[in-house]
XYZ file of C-alpha atoms in Angstrom:
768
model
C -20.798 -23.517 36.731
C -17.546 -21.913 35.571
C -14.165 -22.976 37.138
C -12.892 -20.513 39.701
C -9.843 -21.862 41.119
C -7.306 -19.053 39.747
C -6.522 -16.548 42.280
C -7.257 -13.051 41.657
C -4.123 -11.218 40.919
C -3.118 -8.106 38.504
C 0.049 -9.452 37.355
C 0.088 -13.347 37.800
C -2.014 -16.467 37.223
C -1.932 -18.393 40.526
C -3.114 -21.842 41.455
C -3.089 -23.070 44.978
C -3.721 -26.598 46.216
C -2.970 -29.903 44.306
C -6.082 -31.100 42.524
C -5.798 -34.001 39.944
C -8.994 -33.097 38.247
C -7.753 -29.793 36.920
C -4.205 -30.869 35.813
C -5.071 -30.525 32.150
C -6.783 -27.232 32.555
C -3.875 -25.836 34.178
C -1.346 -27.338 31.610
C -3.154 -24.955 29.390
C -3.619 -21.996 31.314
C 0.131 -21.827 32.515
C 1.498 -22.432 29.141
C 4.682 -20.485 27.953
C 5.918 -19.542 24.572
C 8.002 -16.930 22.713
C 6.900 -16.751 19.349
C 9.062 -19.344 18.098
C 8.188 -22.439 20.177
C 5.984 -22.882 23.151
C 4.823 -25.572 25.678
C 2.085 -26.695 27.941
C 2.713 -26.548 31.639
C 3.567 -30.178 31.977
C 5.447 -31.235 35.021
C 9.200 -31.792 34.524
C 9.153 -34.912 36.822
C 7.060 -38.012 35.868
C 3.434 -37.951 36.253
C 1.218 -41.009 35.985
C -2.151 -39.171 36.079
C -4.328 -37.563 33.369
C -2.169 -35.060 31.390
C -1.792 -33.655 27.850
C 1.887 -33.325 27.135
C 2.699 -30.789 24.520
C 5.799 -28.999 23.219
C 5.451 -26.989 19.961
C 7.612 -25.377 17.298
C 6.316 -22.776 15.078
C 6.142 -23.366 11.430
C 6.894 -27.088 11.885
C 3.971 -29.231 10.632
C 2.936 -32.550 9.357
C 0.274 -33.309 6.577
C -1.996 -35.836 8.421
C -3.883 -37.687 6.070
C -7.636 -36.562 6.047
C -10.068 -38.851 7.572
C -13.678 -38.895 6.463
C -16.552 -41.272 6.170
C -17.332 -40.269 2.638
C -14.830 -38.682 0.315
C -16.117 -35.769 -1.736
C -14.320 -34.237 -4.692
C -12.432 -31.162 -3.744
C -11.676 -32.529 -0.161
C -8.028 -31.623 1.112
C -5.788 -34.471 1.092
C -4.380 -33.894 4.474
C -5.083 -31.872 7.649
C -1.943 -29.904 8.577
C -1.105 -30.301 12.413
C 1.403 -28.464 14.629
C 3.559 -31.325 15.877
C 4.067 -32.400 19.346
C 7.647 -32.012 19.195
C 10.548 -33.905 21.034
C 10.208 -33.256 24.775
C 13.152 -31.510 26.454
C 11.736 -30.449 29.616
C 11.784 -33.792 31.323
C 13.777 -34.112 34.609
C 13.379 -37.628 36.099
C 13.771 -37.659 40.035
C 14.442 -40.654 42.176
C 14.351 -40.445 45.715
C 15.753 -43.109 47.994
C 14.684 -45.560 45.153
C 11.362 -44.060 44.545
C 10.446 -42.232 41.536
C 8.817 -38.744 42.078
C 5.249 -38.762 40.862
C 2.674 -36.387 42.354
C -0.064 -38.932 41.349
C 1.336 -41.577 43.651
C 2.608 -39.646 46.766
C 1.024 -40.124 50.111
C 0.540 -36.143 50.334
C 1.013 -33.103 48.411
C 1.039 -29.933 50.285
C 1.696 -26.229 49.791
C 1.225 -26.776 45.962
C 1.441 -23.634 43.985
C 1.723 -22.584 40.610
C 2.424 -18.938 39.244
C 2.486 -17.576 35.684
C 4.287 -14.321 36.279
C 3.090 -12.228 33.230
C 4.990 -9.042 34.184
C 8.509 -10.992 33.947
C 7.746 -13.942 31.514
C 8.261 -16.849 33.907
C 6.238 -19.882 35.222
C 7.080 -21.355 38.615
C 5.911 -24.323 40.764
C 6.376 -25.293 44.347
C 5.208 -27.993 46.642
C 5.892 -30.261 49.479
C 5.782 -33.912 48.930
C 5.427 -36.881 51.277
C 6.519 -40.090 49.118
C 5.464 -43.691 49.794
C 8.694 -44.263 51.396
C 8.098 -41.499 53.850
C 10.663 -38.953 52.388
C 9.370 -35.475 52.582
C 10.972 -33.133 50.067
C 10.211 -29.450 49.166
C 10.465 -28.628 45.390
C 10.835 -25.366 43.810
C 10.838 -24.946 39.881
C 11.174 -21.824 37.610
C 10.984 -22.008 33.756
C 10.880 -19.768 30.925
C 11.373 -19.502 27.068
C 13.743 -16.704 26.272
C 12.202 -13.922 24.168
C 15.817 -12.785 23.412
C 17.099 -16.052 22.366
C 14.000 -17.597 21.008
C 15.711 -21.015 20.255
C 16.382 -21.490 24.156
C 14.492 -22.312 27.329
C 15.674 -22.642 30.881
C 14.544 -24.621 33.918
C 15.835 -24.276 37.540
C 14.599 -27.400 39.424
C 15.426 -27.274 43.158
C 14.891 -29.989 45.765
C 15.392 -29.837 49.627
C 15.092 -32.811 51.970
C 12.854 -31.905 54.739
C 12.996 -34.965 57.200
C 16.199 -36.850 56.514
C 19.122 -37.070 54.328
C 18.304 -38.605 50.887
C 19.868 -40.285 48.017
C 18.860 -38.416 44.906
C 19.078 -39.343 41.231
C 18.458 -36.533 38.765
C 17.680 -37.788 35.267
C 17.053 -34.915 32.943
C 16.174 -36.082 29.477
C 15.093 -35.547 25.927
C 12.394 -37.793 24.721
C 11.632 -38.130 21.059
C 9.075 -40.983 21.583
C 5.996 -38.667 21.480
C 2.681 -38.539 19.684
C 0.016 -35.969 18.737
C -3.312 -36.491 20.703
C -5.207 -35.426 17.629
C -3.410 -37.796 15.118
C -5.899 -39.176 12.501
C -4.203 -42.449 11.818
C -1.810 -42.748 14.688
C 1.242 -42.262 12.302
C 4.388 -41.641 13.452
C 5.059 -37.930 12.725
C 8.950 -37.983 13.575
C 11.612 -40.022 12.246
C 14.524 -39.945 14.825
C 17.754 -40.449 13.179
C 20.491 -39.621 15.676
C 20.734 -39.614 19.417
C 23.870 -38.560 21.134
C 26.017 -36.253 23.131
C 28.603 -33.533 22.128
C 30.445 -32.402 25.129
C 28.253 -31.074 27.937
C 25.406 -31.091 25.444
C 23.020 -34.162 24.747
C 20.514 -33.986 21.707
C 17.950 -36.095 19.594
C 17.905 -35.070 16.007
C 14.885 -35.877 13.914
C 12.861 -35.082 10.722
C 9.224 -34.813 10.132
C 7.733 -37.374 7.908
C 6.612 -36.169 4.486
C 7.371 -32.425 5.136
C 11.022 -33.147 6.118
C 11.603 -30.485 8.758
C 14.648 -31.103 10.621
C 14.903 -30.404 14.204
C 17.557 -30.663 16.799
C 16.401 -30.845 20.386
C 19.073 -30.567 22.745
C 19.732 -30.011 26.620
C 22.730 -28.781 28.454
C 22.661 -29.403 32.347
C 24.269 -27.901 35.591
C 24.118 -29.272 39.127
C 24.404 -27.030 41.994
C 24.709 -28.085 45.584
C 23.710 -25.325 48.010
C 24.600 -22.811 45.191
C 27.903 -24.498 44.415
C 28.484 -25.817 40.935
C 28.985 -29.473 41.272
C 31.454 -30.747 38.354
C 30.788 -34.333 38.543
C 30.442 -35.647 34.929
C 26.729 -37.295 34.559
C 26.238 -40.799 33.193
C 24.841 -40.896 29.606
C 22.068 -43.156 29.188
C 20.444 -43.554 25.666
C 18.050 -45.637 23.632
C 16.816 -45.114 20.102
C 14.632 -42.203 20.712
C 15.697 -40.882 24.326
C 18.779 -39.685 25.886
C 19.168 -39.005 29.614
C 21.989 -37.501 31.843
C 22.108 -39.064 35.239
C 23.428 -37.219 38.397
C 23.399 -39.520 41.635
C 24.529 -37.965 44.849
C 23.716 -37.800 48.727
C 21.692 -34.598 49.865
C 21.676 -33.866 53.591
C 18.417 -32.691 55.029
C 17.914 -29.109 54.758
C 20.562 -28.872 51.975
C 19.263 -27.867 48.358
C 20.094 -29.431 44.963
C 19.329 -27.399 41.940
C 19.519 -28.741 38.532
C 19.626 -26.057 35.930
C 18.451 -27.225 32.420
C 18.970 -25.183 29.333
C 17.003 -26.739 26.254
C 15.323 -25.986 23.147
C 15.097 -26.465 19.437
C 17.136 -25.659 16.262
C 15.450 -26.330 12.902
C 15.957 -26.489 9.234
C 13.740 -23.156 9.092
C 16.757 -21.197 10.259
C 19.730 -23.471 9.704
C 21.362 -25.945 7.362
C 19.989 -29.416 8.395
C 23.668 -30.587 8.685
C 24.285 -27.624 10.853
C 21.765 -28.187 13.569
C 23.881 -29.983 16.150
C 26.398 -27.338 15.961
C 23.892 -24.497 16.099
C 22.262 -26.195 19.232
C 25.802 -26.605 20.742
C 26.450 -22.902 20.233
C 23.259 -21.474 21.430
C 23.184 -23.621 24.675
C 26.701 -22.790 25.380
C 25.895 -19.172 25.248
C 22.935 -19.544 27.430
C 24.819 -21.597 30.080
C 27.645 -18.922 29.967
C 25.211 -16.189 30.902
C 23.880 -18.619 33.576
C 19.942 -18.944 34.718
C 19.982 -15.725 36.787
C 21.325 -13.392 34.006
C 19.166 -15.100 31.298
C 16.024 -14.558 33.769
C 17.075 -10.793 34.178
C 17.258 -10.448 30.385
C 13.698 -12.018 30.166
C 12.383 -9.531 32.546
C 13.847 -6.845 30.667
C 12.511 -7.918 27.273
C 8.903 -8.484 28.857
C 9.302 -4.960 30.376
C 9.750 -3.591 26.937
C 6.713 -5.569 25.578
C 4.413 -4.424 28.413
C 5.465 -0.867 27.958
C 3.691 -0.681 24.716
C 1.036 -3.409 24.876
C -0.243 -2.854 28.510
C -3.860 -1.838 29.526
C -4.225 -0.817 33.025
C -7.480 -1.345 34.605
C -7.994 0.284 38.206
C -10.474 -0.947 40.548
C -11.439 -4.383 39.027
C -8.934 -7.149 39.665
C -10.826 -9.923 37.691
C -10.920 -7.475 34.623
C -7.354 -6.626 34.955
C -5.965 -10.076 35.506
C -8.092 -11.181 32.394
C -6.760 -8.414 29.799
C -3.278 -8.917 30.930
C -3.473 -12.685 30.463
C -4.835 -12.253 26.960
C -2.074 -9.537 25.998
C 0.555 -11.875 27.417
C -0.533 -15.078 25.650
C -0.868 -13.111 22.322
C 2.780 -11.723 22.780
C 3.933 -15.267 23.643
C 2.341 -16.662 20.546
C 3.606 -14.281 17.629
C 6.171 -11.830 17.736
C 6.291 -10.764 14.132
C 9.816 -11.632 13.668
C 9.049 -14.197 10.801
C 6.733 -13.586 7.932
C 6.504 -17.395 7.572
C 4.722 -17.837 10.819
C 1.016 -16.918 11.728
C -1.366 -17.044 14.814
C -2.876 -20.283 15.271
C -6.359 -20.331 17.243
C -4.547 -22.489 20.105
C -1.157 -20.878 19.580
C 1.318 -23.267 21.367
C -1.063 -24.395 23.953
C -2.870 -27.445 22.465
C -3.372 -29.337 19.142
C -7.076 -28.663 18.392
C -7.357 -26.569 15.096
C -4.046 -28.020 14.022
C -2.254 -24.988 15.118
C -2.877 -23.574 11.575
C -3.779 -20.118 10.295
C -7.688 -19.016 10.152
C -9.371 -16.006 9.207
C -9.087 -15.010 12.880
C -5.651 -13.531 12.194
C -7.216 -10.875 9.675
C -10.747 -10.324 11.396
C -9.370 -10.116 14.850
C -5.664 -10.138 15.468
C -4.350 -7.450 12.976
C -5.701 -4.476 14.991
C -3.929 -5.516 17.931
C -0.501 -6.073 16.443
C -0.813 -2.814 14.398
C -1.432 -0.800 17.439
C 0.941 -2.435 20.043
C 4.013 -3.322 17.684
C 5.795 -1.537 14.804
C 3.670 -1.634 11.782
C 6.121 -3.904 10.069
C 4.609 -6.820 12.111
C 1.193 -6.405 10.714
C 2.579 -5.978 7.149
C 4.162 -9.517 7.709
C 0.763 -10.835 8.697
C -0.453 -9.393 5.223
C 2.534 -10.567 3.259
C 1.869 -13.912 4.621
C -1.235 -14.125 2.465
C 0.496 -12.491 -0.482
C 3.139 -15.235 -0.278
C 0.469 -17.961 -0.423
C -1.615 -16.286 -3.443
C -0.645 -18.971 -5.908
C -1.625 -21.657 -3.388
C -5.075 -19.756 -3.084
C -5.547 -19.833 -6.724
C -4.928 -23.515 -6.872
C -7.529 -24.014 -3.966
C -10.056 -22.379 -5.943
C -8.952 -24.317 -9.276
C -9.578 -27.588 -7.410
C -13.377 -26.341 -6.947
C -13.671 -25.478 -10.462
C -12.803 -21.703 -10.468
C -10.625 -20.184 -13.370
C -9.035 -17.224 -14.493
C -7.002 -16.657 -11.554
C -9.614 -16.676 -9.002
C -8.327 -17.260 -5.521
C -9.999 -18.819 -2.479
C -7.786 -18.399 0.561
C -7.826 -21.399 2.664
C -10.071 -21.804 5.857
C -7.209 -23.465 7.509
C -3.516 -23.497 6.265
C 0.227 -23.949 7.236
C 1.647 -23.369 3.735
C -1.297 -21.734 1.609
C -2.735 -25.076 0.827
C -6.487 -25.763 2.168
C -6.116 -28.587 4.769
C -9.724 -28.509 6.647
C -11.524 -31.560 6.353
C -15.180 -30.576 6.942
C -17.166 -30.060 3.764
C -19.470 -27.219 5.349
C -16.369 -25.282 6.240
C -13.972 -26.180 3.530
C -16.245 -25.479 0.759
C -18.613 -23.133 2.192
C -17.109 -20.644 4.573
C -15.971 -18.621 2.020
C -16.499 -15.320 3.910
C -12.631 -15.890 4.808
C -11.826 -14.286 1.499
C -13.519 -11.128 2.514
C -11.548 -10.924 5.985
C -8.210 -10.852 4.001
C -9.354 -8.124 1.599
C -10.744 -6.099 4.717
C -7.384 -6.561 6.557
C -5.587 -4.887 3.580
C -8.179 -1.855 3.711
C -7.699 -1.869 7.694
C -3.822 -1.848 7.507
C -3.889 1.200 5.296
C -6.703 2.940 7.249
C -4.745 2.594 10.406
C -1.108 2.829 9.240
C -1.463 5.263 6.318
C 1.162 2.937 4.510
C -0.424 2.463 1.161
C 2.981 0.996 -0.317
C 1.456 -2.517 0.606
C -1.353 -2.306 -2.094
C 0.740 -1.624 -5.245
C 3.535 -3.870 -4.120
C 1.407 -6.959 -3.006
C -2.165 -6.285 -2.021
C -3.786 -5.440 -5.292
C -2.959 -8.765 -6.821
C -4.578 -10.371 -3.772
C -7.727 -8.215 -4.129
C -8.037 -8.913 -7.968
C -7.929 -12.568 -7.374
C -10.561 -12.201 -4.505
C -12.768 -10.183 -6.785
C -12.589 -12.844 -9.536
C -13.686 -15.312 -6.915
C -16.730 -13.448 -5.845
C -17.685 -12.755 -9.327
C -17.647 -16.531 -10.264
C -19.201 -17.762 -6.959
C -22.446 -15.450 -7.421
C -25.128 -16.882 -9.438
C -27.712 -14.626 -11.423
C -31.251 -15.468 -10.004
C -33.942 -14.890 -12.896
C -36.508 -15.284 -10.056
C -34.987 -12.423 -7.958
C -33.277 -10.418 -10.856
C -30.382 -10.299 -8.415
C -27.256 -11.933 -7.966
C -27.231 -14.546 -5.160
C -24.501 -16.817 -3.444
C -25.731 -20.122 -2.735
C -24.602 -23.026 -0.413
C -22.330 -21.281 1.974
C -21.742 -21.022 5.723
C -21.319 -17.700 7.471
C -19.376 -17.149 10.531
C -22.268 -18.465 12.469
C -21.205 -22.122 11.910
C -24.603 -23.519 13.453
C -26.150 -22.901 9.970
C -24.572 -24.812 7.144
C -25.337 -24.831 3.315
C -27.540 -21.701 3.603
C -28.444 -19.408 0.506
C -27.665 -15.727 0.773
C -26.038 -15.415 4.125
C -25.960 -11.605 4.434
C -22.771 -11.251 5.955
C -21.009 -13.195 2.972
C -23.168 -11.244 0.321
C -22.258 -7.845 1.759
C -18.568 -8.755 1.898
C -18.669 -10.019 -1.586
C -19.975 -6.800 -2.802
C -17.647 -4.675 -0.826
C -14.448 -6.591 -1.854
C -15.372 -6.020 -5.606
C -16.030 -2.378 -5.007
C -12.803 -1.863 -3.079
C -10.614 -3.844 -5.636
C -12.131 -1.653 -8.376
C -11.378 1.492 -6.262
C -7.760 0.432 -5.764
C -7.164 -0.520 -9.262
C -8.087 3.078 -10.166
C -5.786 4.378 -7.435
C -2.744 2.423 -8.472
C -3.308 3.149 -12.049
C -2.981 6.911 -11.262
C -0.437 6.925 -8.717
C 1.735 3.919 -9.390
C 1.933 3.367 -13.181
C 4.907 1.033 -12.951
C 3.134 -1.172 -10.586
C -0.136 -1.038 -12.650
C 1.276 -2.071 -15.797
C 2.983 -4.840 -14.094
C -0.034 -6.194 -12.391
C -2.180 -5.588 -15.536
C 0.235 -7.724 -17.394
C 0.479 -10.497 -14.816
C -3.096 -10.837 -14.329
C -4.297 -10.258 -17.717
C -7.217 -8.088 -16.406
C -9.540 -6.335 -18.886
C -11.931 -3.666 -18.889
C -14.710 -6.128 -19.922
C -13.974 -8.293 -16.980
C -13.976 -5.357 -14.435
C -17.387 -4.369 -15.858
C -18.745 -7.779 -15.191
C -17.638 -7.600 -11.536
C -19.455 -4.308 -11.110
C -22.573 -5.621 -12.504
C -22.327 -8.453 -9.699
C -21.805 -5.960 -7.114
C -24.436 -3.482 -8.162
C -27.090 -6.059 -8.290
C -26.213 -8.219 -5.186
C -29.219 -9.760 -3.355
C -29.597 -9.020 0.391
C -32.252 -10.843 2.269
C -34.323 -8.356 4.288
C -37.474 -8.388 6.684
C -39.826 -5.381 6.400
C -41.844 -6.421 9.482
C -38.729 -6.411 11.676
C -36.835 -3.728 9.532
C -33.583 -5.925 9.613
C -31.452 -7.741 7.235
C -32.039 -11.503 7.561
C -28.941 -13.618 8.320
C -29.820 -15.652 5.312
C -32.929 -16.801 3.367
C -35.239 -18.656 5.361
C -34.217 -17.420 8.883
C -37.689 -16.354 9.728
C -38.854 -19.853 8.994
C -37.234 -21.060 12.269
C -38.935 -21.343 15.713
C -37.507 -17.931 17.053
C -37.155 -18.991 20.860
C -34.679 -16.680 22.464
C -31.634 -18.253 24.252
C -33.157 -16.956 27.672
C -35.737 -19.573 27.243
C -33.499 -22.465 26.932
C -33.359 -24.917 30.012
C -29.795 -24.696 31.616
C -29.385 -28.274 31.002
C -29.289 -27.614 27.270
C -26.220 -25.572 27.483
C -23.954 -25.542 25.563
C -25.813 -26.777 22.757
C -22.834 -27.880 20.725
C -22.101 -30.447 23.631
C -25.684 -31.332 24.320
C -27.566 -31.218 21.163
C -27.348 -33.121 17.917
C -25.987 -31.368 14.946
C -29.347 -31.687 13.084
C -31.130 -30.062 16.020
C -28.533 -27.155 16.086
C -28.930 -26.627 12.265
C -32.885 -26.307 12.525
C -32.582 -23.872 15.529
C -32.317 -20.224 15.254
C -29.087 -20.364 17.647
C -26.298 -18.376 16.476
C -22.545 -19.618 17.469
C -21.195 -16.002 17.124
C -21.738 -12.742 15.595
C -22.775 -13.134 11.852
C -24.877 -10.210 10.671
C -23.577 -8.279 13.485
C -19.940 -9.106 12.327
C -20.661 -7.265 9.199
C -21.994 -4.153 11.365
C -18.732 -4.312 13.305
C -16.538 -4.412 10.128
C -18.770 -1.768 8.214
C -20.226 0.248 11.140
C -19.872 3.617 9.111
C -22.037 2.165 6.490
C -24.999 1.868 8.983
C -26.905 4.373 11.317
C -26.637 3.803 15.122
C -30.467 3.073 15.036
C -29.873 0.243 12.394
C -27.034 -1.073 14.656
C -29.514 -1.083 17.498
C -32.399 -2.807 15.606
C -29.963 -5.668 14.353
C -28.399 -5.837 17.868
C -31.720 -6.292 19.606
C -33.186 -8.776 16.934
C -30.149 -11.006 16.877
C -28.304 -11.059 20.232
C -31.388 -12.756 22.022
C -30.526 -15.590 19.620
C -26.798 -15.741 20.139
C -25.413 -18.473 22.292
C -21.837 -17.174 22.029
C -20.259 -20.762 21.941
C -17.407 -19.266 19.785
C -14.564 -17.471 21.410
C -14.956 -14.786 18.719
C -18.513 -13.939 19.716
C -18.309 -11.910 22.973
C -15.841 -9.337 21.926
C -17.834 -8.084 18.893
C -20.975 -7.844 21.047
C -19.025 -6.071 23.775
C -17.873 -3.413 21.332
C -21.323 -2.953 19.825
C -22.961 -2.721 23.177
C -20.513 0.054 24.149
C -21.387 1.900 21.141
C -24.977 1.701 22.099
C -23.953 2.903 25.549
C -25.454 -0.320 27.158
C -22.404 -0.421 29.452
C -23.574 -3.235 31.800
C -24.199 -5.381 28.870
C -20.799 -4.296 27.233
C -18.885 -5.172 30.650
C -20.746 -8.649 30.877
C -19.516 -9.533 27.569
C -15.902 -7.939 28.248
C -15.726 -10.173 31.194
C -16.619 -13.242 29.350
C -14.033 -12.821 26.523
C -11.234 -11.664 28.866
C -11.833 -14.506 31.242
C -12.988 -17.161 28.755
C -10.212 -19.477 29.522
C -9.483 -18.315 32.869
C -13.106 -19.124 33.812
C -13.671 -21.845 31.167
C -16.831 -20.627 30.102
C -16.981 -23.282 27.247
C -15.732 -26.278 29.199
C -12.932 -26.942 26.960
C -9.673 -25.321 28.253
C -8.048 -28.439 28.898
C -7.532 -28.563 24.944
C -5.782 -25.268 24.900
C -6.460 -21.444 24.932
C -8.256 -19.401 22.533
C -5.235 -17.356 21.408
C -6.985 -15.283 18.317
C -10.060 -14.402 20.230
C -7.755 -12.857 22.855
C -6.977 -10.077 20.366
C -10.849 -9.337 20.545
C -10.554 -8.717 24.078
C -7.994 -6.022 23.496
C -10.534 -4.568 21.030
C -13.354 -4.617 23.555
C -11.314 -2.207 25.649
C -9.724 -0.080 23.021
C -12.300 -0.012 20.418
C -15.238 -0.639 22.755
C -14.934 1.252 25.868
C -12.291 3.630 24.360
C -14.250 4.029 21.153
C -11.269 4.368 19.020
C -11.652 4.476 15.268
C -9.932 6.091 12.317
C -12.279 8.589 10.870
C -11.368 10.749 7.747
C -7.831 9.642 8.249
C -7.619 10.810 11.955
C -7.740 9.012 15.235
C -11.165 9.567 16.956
C -12.344 8.501 20.591
C -15.740 8.111 22.075
C -14.466 6.995 25.737
C -17.001 5.227 28.185
C -16.152 3.306 31.241
C -18.059 0.447 33.139
C -19.065 1.640 36.392
C -17.018 -1.249 37.958
C -13.944 0.569 36.994
C -12.247 3.538 38.509
C -10.200 3.967 35.560
C -8.427 2.501 32.485
C -5.536 3.410 30.406
C -3.915 1.963 27.291
C -1.101 2.945 24.675
C -1.205 2.751 20.901
C 1.295 3.304 18.091
C -0.482 5.221 15.458
C 1.819 6.048 12.453
C 4.893 5.695 14.276
C 3.540 8.048 17.068
C 2.774 6.728 20.562
C -0.356 8.036 22.334
C -1.354 7.283 25.870
C -5.026 7.378 26.756
C -6.443 7.417 30.291
C -10.228 7.280 30.936
C -12.037 8.156 34.188
C -15.711 8.685 34.794
C -14.973 12.449 34.917
C -12.422 12.928 31.837
C -10.334 11.418 29.511
C -6.625 12.330 29.328
C -4.228 12.211 26.177
C -0.428 12.171 26.203
C 1.694 12.312 23.037
C 4.953 10.977 22.699
C 7.382 12.305 20.081
C 8.071 15.558 18.422
C 5.030 16.675 16.365
C 1.554 17.632 17.224
C -1.211 15.380 16.081
C -4.947 16.225 15.633
C -7.526 13.855 17.014
C -11.244 13.884 17.482
C -12.748 13.207 20.914
C -16.632 12.682 21.085
C -16.863 14.433 17.466
C -14.729 17.594 18.648
C -11.142 18.382 17.295
C -8.477 18.207 19.939
C -4.844 19.126 19.120
C -2.061 17.207 20.961
C 1.268 18.587 21.626
C 4.226 16.226 22.433
C 4.676 15.350 26.090
C 1.963 17.447 27.348
C -1.294 16.055 28.940
C -4.462 17.357 27.167
C -7.809 16.558 28.941
C -10.983 16.284 27.098
């Protein structure tokens, strides 16, 4: 049974009632971030119960030494991990000599959390009865500023309800933190200074090995019944922690509010010797604005984000809440301001997957950022891969590839492969194809070809070289084969001729050859620069073409479908619906050996290829493949339901499309995979957006124009979304009766709706 404690609301995530069993899940669900840093929704005050404390800084990582039972040549030396950073949110609270700890209280009543997605803040309130019989009401609001992305703010208010109380507030910074996923329990941080400067307190630390420097700082203000208390707090410090202690009497019915400004300055953006000064300046500016003004600025910043990225669903609160939660978390995770950053599968909400970059970015996330941001944001994601090209070539060299062949990493922070599972590190090579496809997809959508001659072509050449060398000529088949791989379906390892991988390899080579010709003709200076730098030859390109032209694809004449890989039909083809419920999810109930021998598919594999290259196949072919593979798919990857939702919508199977949509949009809110306490599935959230825009909206780019084939689930009255297409903004609204389009700007735009040409004029609603 899925969890169901999140209250239905179109703009907020709301939890009511205090339940110790769901603390870690809620810490994930109510996480906040601003693209530069993020944090789980840990309590500010002490909590002795089960909790997963986490605060993270974008781009700051540690190379945790790989831990495996049997070392194999080619293994990465380390697994890069986003670091649990020094904790700045902590506020110790002692009431008549007793520490506030909700795990120890006699009673916790009226407990409520709210993540207000419209305005970008997280709130918590409760009434607690302590062991000493003091009754207090607490209200907390906190947010991480979008405008000042090195700053967060907390307003922590307490009101005595049954008697006057002696209150001790101890806002602190604690550098004595660890990562839950540490391989060897190493210390990741070296704390070298703990101190105060004026009204600010700070902990200065650097990461071991990578030597990122960070200053974690706080600046506090105490208000009694709304009036600033100018008492100087007592400073308490140790080697890794610093506190500012405020002690005072508080009358019954009065309210004391501690406003805490905190955050991080790092050597990614400042000279390491200037970090304390930078912290002092930014926190001084924040406190000068004051909490209320900063919060108003936060609301304005989020209003701007929602103006472009919101999807409105009428008549279905669960679906509406789900899509907004997904869009909110995507915008919290990545803003596009810094091309050194990328989108980790857990974002800033947990440590699983190391917080690193996967192929998810190119396959799932780029469409969302292209359509809801300025195209420069998506270009930065592509530039991230170009900047790591040399590392990708080194990764391939470690595995024996030569001549500038590149294997982009499955997992990375700096371009170097750092995943430590052999069946993924060595075999899940399809990630190379996702990067090439993203270059194609970016140009198809934005019309900005300049990326290809400037950066993209060198990436495509290196990838084509890899596929040429990775393929093997089979004298038995008289075709080129690709052996020993893992496709997107990670429930089959070390297989031969995974169809998706082979198809990508063929396409990558053909696309690269096409772009070489295009750049040669239209950008001769870039062409000669690239030709010289890569030492490309006509002979080499002909060898590539031979591999592409003679690529082998496993096929079943009986079923008239491409086979997921050689030998798929040798499995016991029992559909998922015949599995016992007690066997699900199989990744938690079955041995790995049993999973590998089963026909069960973790996520869209062959169908992933049909999604990326749908114009290469007929509707009848899609239907045959969907009907063959979906019954074996357990959808135990967060990346699976969205692809199936889009394809079900294309096949006009709306009930199935809706079911898949609800699963992808509420994957974390309803905890389908029973793992939300580890963090949220950020990258699959972009797939949720695609489920609406590409699935139900049927949006495509066909022959250089936007095309729509709108459909609507019967559960919805209407839905609407906005997209930025080539610097023109288009509003789309779909009902069962009609689809309306409104173009912002000054120029006309021609689109297709259900195959018919429609001309849009600026600021006029056109119905089709």
